[in-house]
Tab-separated table of C-alpha atoms and ligand atoms in Angstrom:
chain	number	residue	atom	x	y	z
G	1	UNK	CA	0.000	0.000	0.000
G	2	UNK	CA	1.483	3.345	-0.816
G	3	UNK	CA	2.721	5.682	2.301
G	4	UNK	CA	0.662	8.477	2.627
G	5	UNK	CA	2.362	10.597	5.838
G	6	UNK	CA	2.346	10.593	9.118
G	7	UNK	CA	-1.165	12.848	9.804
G	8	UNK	CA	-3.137	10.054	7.486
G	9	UNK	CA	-1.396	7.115	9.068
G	10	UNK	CA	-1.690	8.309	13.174
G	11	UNK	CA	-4.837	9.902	12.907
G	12	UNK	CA	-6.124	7.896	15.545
G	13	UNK	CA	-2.510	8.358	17.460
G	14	UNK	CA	-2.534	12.527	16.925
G	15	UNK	CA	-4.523	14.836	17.817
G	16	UNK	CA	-6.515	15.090	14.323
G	17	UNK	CA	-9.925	16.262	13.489
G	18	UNK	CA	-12.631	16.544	10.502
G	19	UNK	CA	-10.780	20.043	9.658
G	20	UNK	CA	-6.956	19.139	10.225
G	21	UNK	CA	-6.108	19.628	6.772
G	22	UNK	CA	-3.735	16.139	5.464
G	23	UNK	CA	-0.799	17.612	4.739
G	24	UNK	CA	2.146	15.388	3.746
G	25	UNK	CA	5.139	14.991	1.752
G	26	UNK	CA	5.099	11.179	2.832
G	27	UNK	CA	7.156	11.794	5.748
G	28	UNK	CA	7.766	9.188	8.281
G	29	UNK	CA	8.094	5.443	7.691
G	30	UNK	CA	12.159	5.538	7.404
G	31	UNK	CA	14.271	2.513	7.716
G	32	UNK	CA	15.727	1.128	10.721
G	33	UNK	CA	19.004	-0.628	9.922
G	34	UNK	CA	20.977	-2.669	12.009
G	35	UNK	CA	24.500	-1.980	12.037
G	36	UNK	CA	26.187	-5.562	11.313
G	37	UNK	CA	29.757	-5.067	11.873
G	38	UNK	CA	29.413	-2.736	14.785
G	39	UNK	CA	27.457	-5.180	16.744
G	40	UNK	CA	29.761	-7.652	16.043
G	41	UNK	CA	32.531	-5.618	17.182
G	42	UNK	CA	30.972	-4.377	20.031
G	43	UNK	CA	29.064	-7.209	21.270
G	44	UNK	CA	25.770	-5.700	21.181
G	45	UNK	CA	22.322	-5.875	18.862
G	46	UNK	CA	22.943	-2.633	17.332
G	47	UNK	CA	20.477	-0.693	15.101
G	48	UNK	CA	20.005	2.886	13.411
G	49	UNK	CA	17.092	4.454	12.333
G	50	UNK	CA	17.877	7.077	9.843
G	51	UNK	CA	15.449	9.940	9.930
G	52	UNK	CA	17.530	11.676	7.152
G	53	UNK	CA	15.342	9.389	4.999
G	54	UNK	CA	13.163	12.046	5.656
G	55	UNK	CA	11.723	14.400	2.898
G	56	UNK	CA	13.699	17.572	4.635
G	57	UNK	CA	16.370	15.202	5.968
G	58	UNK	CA	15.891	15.098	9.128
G	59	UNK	CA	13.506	13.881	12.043
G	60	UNK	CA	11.954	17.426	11.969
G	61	UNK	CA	9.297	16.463	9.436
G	62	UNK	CA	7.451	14.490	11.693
G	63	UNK	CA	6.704	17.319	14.110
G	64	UNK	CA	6.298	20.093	11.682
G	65	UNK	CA	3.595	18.125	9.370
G	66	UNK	CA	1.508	18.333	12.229
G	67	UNK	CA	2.453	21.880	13.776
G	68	UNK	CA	2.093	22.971	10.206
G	69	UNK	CA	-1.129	21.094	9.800
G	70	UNK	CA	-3.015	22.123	12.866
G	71	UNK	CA	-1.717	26.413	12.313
G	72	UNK	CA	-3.636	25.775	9.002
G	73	UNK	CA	-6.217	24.451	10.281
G	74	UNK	CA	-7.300	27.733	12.886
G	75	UNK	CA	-6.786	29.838	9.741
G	76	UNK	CA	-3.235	30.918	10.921
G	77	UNK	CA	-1.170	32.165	7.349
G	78	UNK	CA	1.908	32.502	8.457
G	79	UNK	CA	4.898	30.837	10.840
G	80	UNK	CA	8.140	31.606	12.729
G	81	UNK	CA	11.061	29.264	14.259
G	82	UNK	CA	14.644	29.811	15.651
G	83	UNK	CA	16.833	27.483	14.347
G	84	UNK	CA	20.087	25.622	14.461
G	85	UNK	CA	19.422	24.470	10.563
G	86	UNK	CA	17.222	21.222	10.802
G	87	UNK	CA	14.208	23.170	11.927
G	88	UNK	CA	14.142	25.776	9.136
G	89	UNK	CA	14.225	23.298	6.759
G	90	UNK	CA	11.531	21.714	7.914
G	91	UNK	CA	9.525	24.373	8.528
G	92	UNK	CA	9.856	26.388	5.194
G	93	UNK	CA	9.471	23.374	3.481
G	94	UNK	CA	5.493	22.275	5.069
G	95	UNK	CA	4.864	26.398	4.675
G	96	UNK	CA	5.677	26.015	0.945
G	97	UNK	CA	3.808	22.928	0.741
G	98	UNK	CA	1.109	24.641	2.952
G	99	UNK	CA	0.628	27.917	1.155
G	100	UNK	CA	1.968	29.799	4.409
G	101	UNK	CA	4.901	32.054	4.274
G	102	UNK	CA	7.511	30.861	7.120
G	103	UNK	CA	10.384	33.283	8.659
G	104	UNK	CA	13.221	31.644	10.274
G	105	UNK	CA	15.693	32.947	12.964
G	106	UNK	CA	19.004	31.704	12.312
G	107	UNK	CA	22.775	31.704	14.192
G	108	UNK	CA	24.634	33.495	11.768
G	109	UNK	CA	28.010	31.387	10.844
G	110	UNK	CA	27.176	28.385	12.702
G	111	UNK	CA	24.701	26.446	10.167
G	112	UNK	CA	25.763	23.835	8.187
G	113	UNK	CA	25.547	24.782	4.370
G	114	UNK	CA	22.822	22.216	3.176
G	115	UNK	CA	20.367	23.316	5.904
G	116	UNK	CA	20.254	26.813	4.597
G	117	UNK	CA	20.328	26.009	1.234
G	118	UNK	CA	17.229	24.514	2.094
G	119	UNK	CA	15.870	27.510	3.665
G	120	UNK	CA	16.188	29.593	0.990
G	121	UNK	CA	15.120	27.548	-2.038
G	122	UNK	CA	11.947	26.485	-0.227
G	123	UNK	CA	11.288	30.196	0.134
G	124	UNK	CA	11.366	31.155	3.717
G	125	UNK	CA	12.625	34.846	5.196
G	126	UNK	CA	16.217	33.738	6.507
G	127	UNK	CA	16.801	36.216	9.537
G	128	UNK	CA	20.611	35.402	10.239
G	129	UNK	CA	21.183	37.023	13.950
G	130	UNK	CA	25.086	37.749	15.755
G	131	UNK	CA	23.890	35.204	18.633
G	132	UNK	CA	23.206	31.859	19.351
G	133	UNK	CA	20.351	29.260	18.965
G	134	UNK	CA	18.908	29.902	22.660
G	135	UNK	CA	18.690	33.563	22.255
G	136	UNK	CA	17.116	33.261	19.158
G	137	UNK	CA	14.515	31.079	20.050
G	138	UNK	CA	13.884	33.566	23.072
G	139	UNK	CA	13.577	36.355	20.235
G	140	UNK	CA	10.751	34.679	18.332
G	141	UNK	CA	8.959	33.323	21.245
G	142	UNK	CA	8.504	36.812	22.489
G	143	UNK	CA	7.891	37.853	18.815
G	144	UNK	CA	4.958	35.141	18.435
G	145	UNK	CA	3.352	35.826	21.312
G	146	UNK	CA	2.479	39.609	20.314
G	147	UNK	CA	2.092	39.205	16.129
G	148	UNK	CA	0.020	37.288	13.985
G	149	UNK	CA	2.416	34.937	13.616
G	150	UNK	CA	2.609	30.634	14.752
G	151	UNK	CA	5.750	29.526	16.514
G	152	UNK	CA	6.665	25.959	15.289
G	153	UNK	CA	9.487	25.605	17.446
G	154	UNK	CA	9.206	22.160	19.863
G	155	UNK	CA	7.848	24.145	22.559
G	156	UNK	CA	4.500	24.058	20.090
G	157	UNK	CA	3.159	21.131	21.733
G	158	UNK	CA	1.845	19.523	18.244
G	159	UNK	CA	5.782	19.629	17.420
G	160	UNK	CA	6.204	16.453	19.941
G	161	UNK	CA	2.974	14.731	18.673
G	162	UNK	CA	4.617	14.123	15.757
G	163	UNK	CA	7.715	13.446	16.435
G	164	UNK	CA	6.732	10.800	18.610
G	165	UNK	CA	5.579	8.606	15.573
G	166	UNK	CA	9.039	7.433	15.428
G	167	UNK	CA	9.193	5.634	18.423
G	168	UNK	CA	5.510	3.500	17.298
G	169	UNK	CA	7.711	2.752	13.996
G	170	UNK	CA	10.716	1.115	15.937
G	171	UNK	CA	8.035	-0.988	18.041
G	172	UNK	CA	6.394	-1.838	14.576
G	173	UNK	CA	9.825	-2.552	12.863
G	174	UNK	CA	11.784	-4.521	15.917
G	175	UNK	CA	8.520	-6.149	17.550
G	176	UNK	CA	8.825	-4.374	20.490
G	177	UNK	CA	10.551	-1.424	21.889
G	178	UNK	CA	14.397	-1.803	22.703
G	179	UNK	CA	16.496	-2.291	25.400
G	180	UNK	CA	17.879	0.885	25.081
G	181	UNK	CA	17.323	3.790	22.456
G	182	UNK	CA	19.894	6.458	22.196
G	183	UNK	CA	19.416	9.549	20.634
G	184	UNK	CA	21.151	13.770	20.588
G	185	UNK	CA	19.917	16.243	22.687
G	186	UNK	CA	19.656	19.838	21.740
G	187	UNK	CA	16.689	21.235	22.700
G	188	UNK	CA	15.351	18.132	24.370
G	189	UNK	CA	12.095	18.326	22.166
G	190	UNK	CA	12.592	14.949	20.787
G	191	UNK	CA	13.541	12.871	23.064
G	192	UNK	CA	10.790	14.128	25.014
G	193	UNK	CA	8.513	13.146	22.207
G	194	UNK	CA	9.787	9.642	22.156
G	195	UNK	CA	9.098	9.000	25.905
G	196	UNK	CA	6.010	9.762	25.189
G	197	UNK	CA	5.445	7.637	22.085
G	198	UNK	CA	7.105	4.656	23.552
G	199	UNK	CA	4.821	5.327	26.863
G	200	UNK	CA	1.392	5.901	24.582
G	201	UNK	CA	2.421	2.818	22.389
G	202	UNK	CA	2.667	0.189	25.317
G	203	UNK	CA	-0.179	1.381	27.036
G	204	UNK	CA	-2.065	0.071	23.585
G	205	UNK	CA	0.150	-2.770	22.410
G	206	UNK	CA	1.943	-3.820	25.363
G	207	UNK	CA	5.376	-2.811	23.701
G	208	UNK	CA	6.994	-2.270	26.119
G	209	UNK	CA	9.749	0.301	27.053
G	210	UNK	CA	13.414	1.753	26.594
G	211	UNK	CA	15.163	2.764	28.828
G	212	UNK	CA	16.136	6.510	27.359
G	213	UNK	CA	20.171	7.913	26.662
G	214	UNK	CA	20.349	11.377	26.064
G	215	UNK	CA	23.756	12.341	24.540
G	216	UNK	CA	25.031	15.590	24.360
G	217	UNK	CA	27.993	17.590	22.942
G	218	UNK	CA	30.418	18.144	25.608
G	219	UNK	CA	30.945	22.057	24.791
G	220	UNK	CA	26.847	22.111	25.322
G	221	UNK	CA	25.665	19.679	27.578
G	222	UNK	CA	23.425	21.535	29.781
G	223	UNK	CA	21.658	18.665	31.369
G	224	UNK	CA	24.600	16.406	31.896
G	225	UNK	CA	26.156	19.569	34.036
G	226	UNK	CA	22.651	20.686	35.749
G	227	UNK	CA	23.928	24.495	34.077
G	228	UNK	CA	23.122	26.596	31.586
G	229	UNK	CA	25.997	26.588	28.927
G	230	UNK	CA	25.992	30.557	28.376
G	231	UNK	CA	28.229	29.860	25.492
G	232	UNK	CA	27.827	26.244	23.557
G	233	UNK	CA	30.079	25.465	21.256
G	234	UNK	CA	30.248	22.211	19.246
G	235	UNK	CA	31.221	20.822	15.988
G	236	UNK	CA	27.529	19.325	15.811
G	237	UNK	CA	26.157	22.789	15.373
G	238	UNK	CA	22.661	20.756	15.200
G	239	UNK	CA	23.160	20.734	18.882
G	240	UNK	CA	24.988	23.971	19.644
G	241	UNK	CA	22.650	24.306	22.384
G	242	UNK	CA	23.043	25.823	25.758
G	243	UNK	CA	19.539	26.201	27.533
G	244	UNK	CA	17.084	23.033	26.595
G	245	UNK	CA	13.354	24.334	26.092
G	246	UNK	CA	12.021	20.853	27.274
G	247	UNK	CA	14.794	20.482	30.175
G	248	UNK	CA	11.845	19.310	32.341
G	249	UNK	CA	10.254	16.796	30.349
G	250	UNK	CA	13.706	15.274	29.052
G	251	UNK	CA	15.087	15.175	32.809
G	252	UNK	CA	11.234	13.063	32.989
G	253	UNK	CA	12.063	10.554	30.415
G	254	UNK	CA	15.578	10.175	31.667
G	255	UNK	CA	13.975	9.391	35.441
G	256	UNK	CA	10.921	7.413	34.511
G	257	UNK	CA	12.603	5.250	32.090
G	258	UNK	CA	15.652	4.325	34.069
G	259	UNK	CA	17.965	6.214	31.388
G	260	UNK	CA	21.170	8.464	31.437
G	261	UNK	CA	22.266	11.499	29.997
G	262	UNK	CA	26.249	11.286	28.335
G	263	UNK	CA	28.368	13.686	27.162
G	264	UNK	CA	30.934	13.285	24.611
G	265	UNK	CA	33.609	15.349	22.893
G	266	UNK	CA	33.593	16.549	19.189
G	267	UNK	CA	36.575	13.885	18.844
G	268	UNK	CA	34.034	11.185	19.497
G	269	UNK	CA	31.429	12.558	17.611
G	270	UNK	CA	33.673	12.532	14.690
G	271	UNK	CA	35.457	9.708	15.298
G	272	UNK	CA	31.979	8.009	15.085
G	273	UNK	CA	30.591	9.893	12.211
G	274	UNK	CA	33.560	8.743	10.080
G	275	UNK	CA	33.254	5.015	11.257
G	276	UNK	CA	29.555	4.917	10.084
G	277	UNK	CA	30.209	6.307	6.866
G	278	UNK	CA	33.476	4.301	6.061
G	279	UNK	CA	32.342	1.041	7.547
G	280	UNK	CA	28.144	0.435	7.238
G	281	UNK	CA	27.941	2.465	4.250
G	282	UNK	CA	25.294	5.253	6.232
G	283	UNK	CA	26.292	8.928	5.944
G	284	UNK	CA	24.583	11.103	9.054
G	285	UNK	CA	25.244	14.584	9.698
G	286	UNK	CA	27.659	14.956	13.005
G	287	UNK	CA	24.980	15.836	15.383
G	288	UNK	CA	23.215	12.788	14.961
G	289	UNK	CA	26.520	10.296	15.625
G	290	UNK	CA	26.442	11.736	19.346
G	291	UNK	CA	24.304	8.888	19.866
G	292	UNK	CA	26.426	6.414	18.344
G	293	UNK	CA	29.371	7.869	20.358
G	294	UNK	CA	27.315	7.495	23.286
G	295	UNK	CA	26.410	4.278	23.067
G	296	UNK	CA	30.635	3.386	22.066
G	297	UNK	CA	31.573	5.500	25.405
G	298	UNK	CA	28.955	3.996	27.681
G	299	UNK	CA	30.032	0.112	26.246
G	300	UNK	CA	33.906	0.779	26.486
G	301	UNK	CA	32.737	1.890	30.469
G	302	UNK	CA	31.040	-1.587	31.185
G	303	UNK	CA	27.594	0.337	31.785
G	304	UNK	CA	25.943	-1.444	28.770
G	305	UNK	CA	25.990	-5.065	28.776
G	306	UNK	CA	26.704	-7.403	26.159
G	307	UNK	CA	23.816	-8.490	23.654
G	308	UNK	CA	21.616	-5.658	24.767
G	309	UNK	CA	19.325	-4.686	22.340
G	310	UNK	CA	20.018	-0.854	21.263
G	311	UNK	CA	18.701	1.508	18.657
G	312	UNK	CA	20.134	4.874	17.849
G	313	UNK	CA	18.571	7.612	16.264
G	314	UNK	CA	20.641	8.846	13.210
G	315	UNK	CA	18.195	12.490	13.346
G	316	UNK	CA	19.850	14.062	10.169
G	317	UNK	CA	21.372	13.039	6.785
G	318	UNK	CA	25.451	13.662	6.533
G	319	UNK	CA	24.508	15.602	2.839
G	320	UNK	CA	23.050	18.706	5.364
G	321	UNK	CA	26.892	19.188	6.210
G	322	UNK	CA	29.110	19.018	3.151
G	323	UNK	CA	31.908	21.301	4.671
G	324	UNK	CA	32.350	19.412	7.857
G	325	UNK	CA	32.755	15.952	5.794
G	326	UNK	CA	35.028	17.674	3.557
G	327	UNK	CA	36.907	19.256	6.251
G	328	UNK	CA	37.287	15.982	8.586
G	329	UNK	CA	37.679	13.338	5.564
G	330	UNK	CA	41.213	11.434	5.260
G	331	UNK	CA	40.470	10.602	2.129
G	332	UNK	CA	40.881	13.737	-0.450
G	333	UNK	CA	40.643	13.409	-4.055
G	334	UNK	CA	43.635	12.768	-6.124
G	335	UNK	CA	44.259	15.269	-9.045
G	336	UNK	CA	46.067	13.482	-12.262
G	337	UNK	CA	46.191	14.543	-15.694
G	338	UNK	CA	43.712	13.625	-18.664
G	339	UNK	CA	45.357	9.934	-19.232
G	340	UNK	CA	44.427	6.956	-19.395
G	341	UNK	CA	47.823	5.215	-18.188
G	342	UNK	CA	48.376	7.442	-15.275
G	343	UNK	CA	44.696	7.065	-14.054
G	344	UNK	CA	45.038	2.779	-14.608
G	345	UNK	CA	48.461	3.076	-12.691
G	346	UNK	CA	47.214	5.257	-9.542
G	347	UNK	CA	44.187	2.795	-9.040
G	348	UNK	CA	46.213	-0.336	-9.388
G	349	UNK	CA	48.665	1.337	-6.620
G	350	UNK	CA	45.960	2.485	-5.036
G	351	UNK	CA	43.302	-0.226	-4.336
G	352	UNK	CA	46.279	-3.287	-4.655
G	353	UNK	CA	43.795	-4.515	-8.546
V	401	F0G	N1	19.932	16.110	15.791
V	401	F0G	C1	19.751	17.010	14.814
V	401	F0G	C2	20.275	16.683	13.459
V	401	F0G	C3	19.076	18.222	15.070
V	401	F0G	O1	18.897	19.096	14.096
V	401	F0G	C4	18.620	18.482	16.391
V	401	F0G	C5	17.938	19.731	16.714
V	401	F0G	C6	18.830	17.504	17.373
V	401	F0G	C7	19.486	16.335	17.032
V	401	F0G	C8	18.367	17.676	18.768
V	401	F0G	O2	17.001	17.526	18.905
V	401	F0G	O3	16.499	19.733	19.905
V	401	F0G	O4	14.835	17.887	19.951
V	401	F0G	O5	16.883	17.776	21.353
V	401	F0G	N2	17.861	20.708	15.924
V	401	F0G	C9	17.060	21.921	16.177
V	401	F0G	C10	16.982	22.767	14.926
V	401	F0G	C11	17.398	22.640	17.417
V	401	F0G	O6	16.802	23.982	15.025
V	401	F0G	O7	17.064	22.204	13.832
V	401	F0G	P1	16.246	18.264	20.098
């Protein structure tokens, strides 16, 4: 049967009525993969579920469908987000679909190059701003809340109704929830949302639950630390984050579920983003390997035993970030003349034919 979005496919799940308009671009349903060699190597039954399958690339599509959906449907014709890149995207990409104009609020210098590519080309007003994610976000909430004007960040409350779709896929695609499920935090909108999803799923199918790992960028990892980070800084600027909108609700799924919040370096984010590309063939934008890293850090410690079922959650595609791959990436390509001979000889040297 063809997939038709998340709104059609939750209805009954999200909080849909006869005038929720259906608005898609067949978001949702993306594969979950399980990582063969690194679950050999590490002992573990590992598994990735790349949301930058997505139509925008990146797990944002499932909650901006629906915040999209429901501003259209009380008449609302235009919306507003601070970003970090992923959100933008998203969001001026439903408004185009939508018929709604869309302004985002943007760090200036610390987005990755796809992201606002995106941005523009799907027509939104890019507002680039000399400060971070947190004070933007404080900008357009105050901004919202006097003008005509929707905020779709994830403190919109139909933002986590659709992003928790993802965890009722990974109970549909593994049988059953996890052991563990590992995932970034930024903002702590989504892992929020997937508490909840794993929480509403069991309650119906007797799924059962996670246990939740939070992993943050060491240079931002305000709820590792119990601090604001006044200045984050991170290679994963997906997660240059410093003061968590959903701090509350993601310090609930880390209690109620047992879970953890970890930190880890840019090293290991790297480190990790490199591996995944190089040795499962799956490219994910830095932010997203955090979990991955994680996961690695929390093995190598002895708090993860062997054979446990875990799935991480690979939130954005690697093509967002071209500059950081390019930047990071041992392997550079070789410049040789027009000919034949020289080309034959430097791959036979090269790949030992
Ligand atoms: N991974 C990626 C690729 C992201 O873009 C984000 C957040 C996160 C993880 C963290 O998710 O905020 O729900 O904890 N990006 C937001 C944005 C902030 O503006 O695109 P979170």
């Amino acid at each position: 049967m063809r997939w038709e979005g998340l709104i059609k496919t939750y209805k009954d799940f999200l909080p849909v009525n006869e005038n929720t308009p259906m608005l898609t671009l067949n978001e949702g349903n993306t594969p979950l993969i399980r990582l063969d060699k690194l679950s050999r190597d590490w002992g573990v039954d590992l598994y990735v579920k790349t949301e930058g399958a997505n139509p925008t690339g990146s797990f944002k599509d499932r909650g901006m469908v629906m915040a999209v959906a429901k501003a259209k449907e009380v008449g609302s014709d235009a919306i507003i987000c601070a970003s970090t890149g992923n959100t933008s995207a998203a969001a001026a990409a439903y408004a185009a679909r939508a018929g709604m104009r869309c302004v985002v609020v943007i760090p200036e210098g610390k987005i990755a190059m796809g992201k606002l590519a995106q941005a523009v080309m799907y027509g939104a007003e890019v507002v680039s701003i000399e400060g971070n994610f947190d004070q933007a976000l404080a900008m357009v909430r105050k901004i919202s809340e006097t003008e005509p004007i929707t905020l779709v960040n994830s403190v919109n409350p139909y933002r986590l109704e659709g992003q928790k779709t993802a965890a009722f896929e990974i109970c549909d695609q593994l049988g059953g929830a996890p052991d563990i499920l590992a995932l970034p935090v930024g903002n702590a909108g989504n892992i929020s949302a997937y508490w909840k999803g794993f929480k509403e799923y069991n309650e119906l199918r007797g799924t059962g639950l996670p246990k939740m790992h939070g992993v943050q960028a060491e240079g931002a990892a305000a709820i590792v630390h119990n601090r604001v980070f006044e200045n984050p800084e991170t290679i994963a600027t997906a997660i240059r984050i410093g003061n968590p909108a959903s701090w509350l609700l993601a310090n609930a799924a880390l209690s109620e579920s047992n879970g953890k919040i970890e930190e880890v370096s840019d090293e290991e984010i790297l480190c990790m983003y490199r591996k995944l590309a190089s040795s499962e063939g799956i490219f994910a934008e830095p932010a997203s390997c955090a979990s991955l890293a994680g996961i690695y850090k929390q093995l190598r410690n002895g708090e993860i035993p062997h054979k446990t079922k875990v799935v991480a959650i690979l939130t954005g595609n690697g093509l967002k970030d071209p500059n950081t791959a390019i930047d990071c990436s041992p392997v550079q390509p070789v410049l040789l003349p027009n000919d034949e001979k020289a080309v034959a000889d430097h791959i036979k040297g090269a790949v030992h034919i």
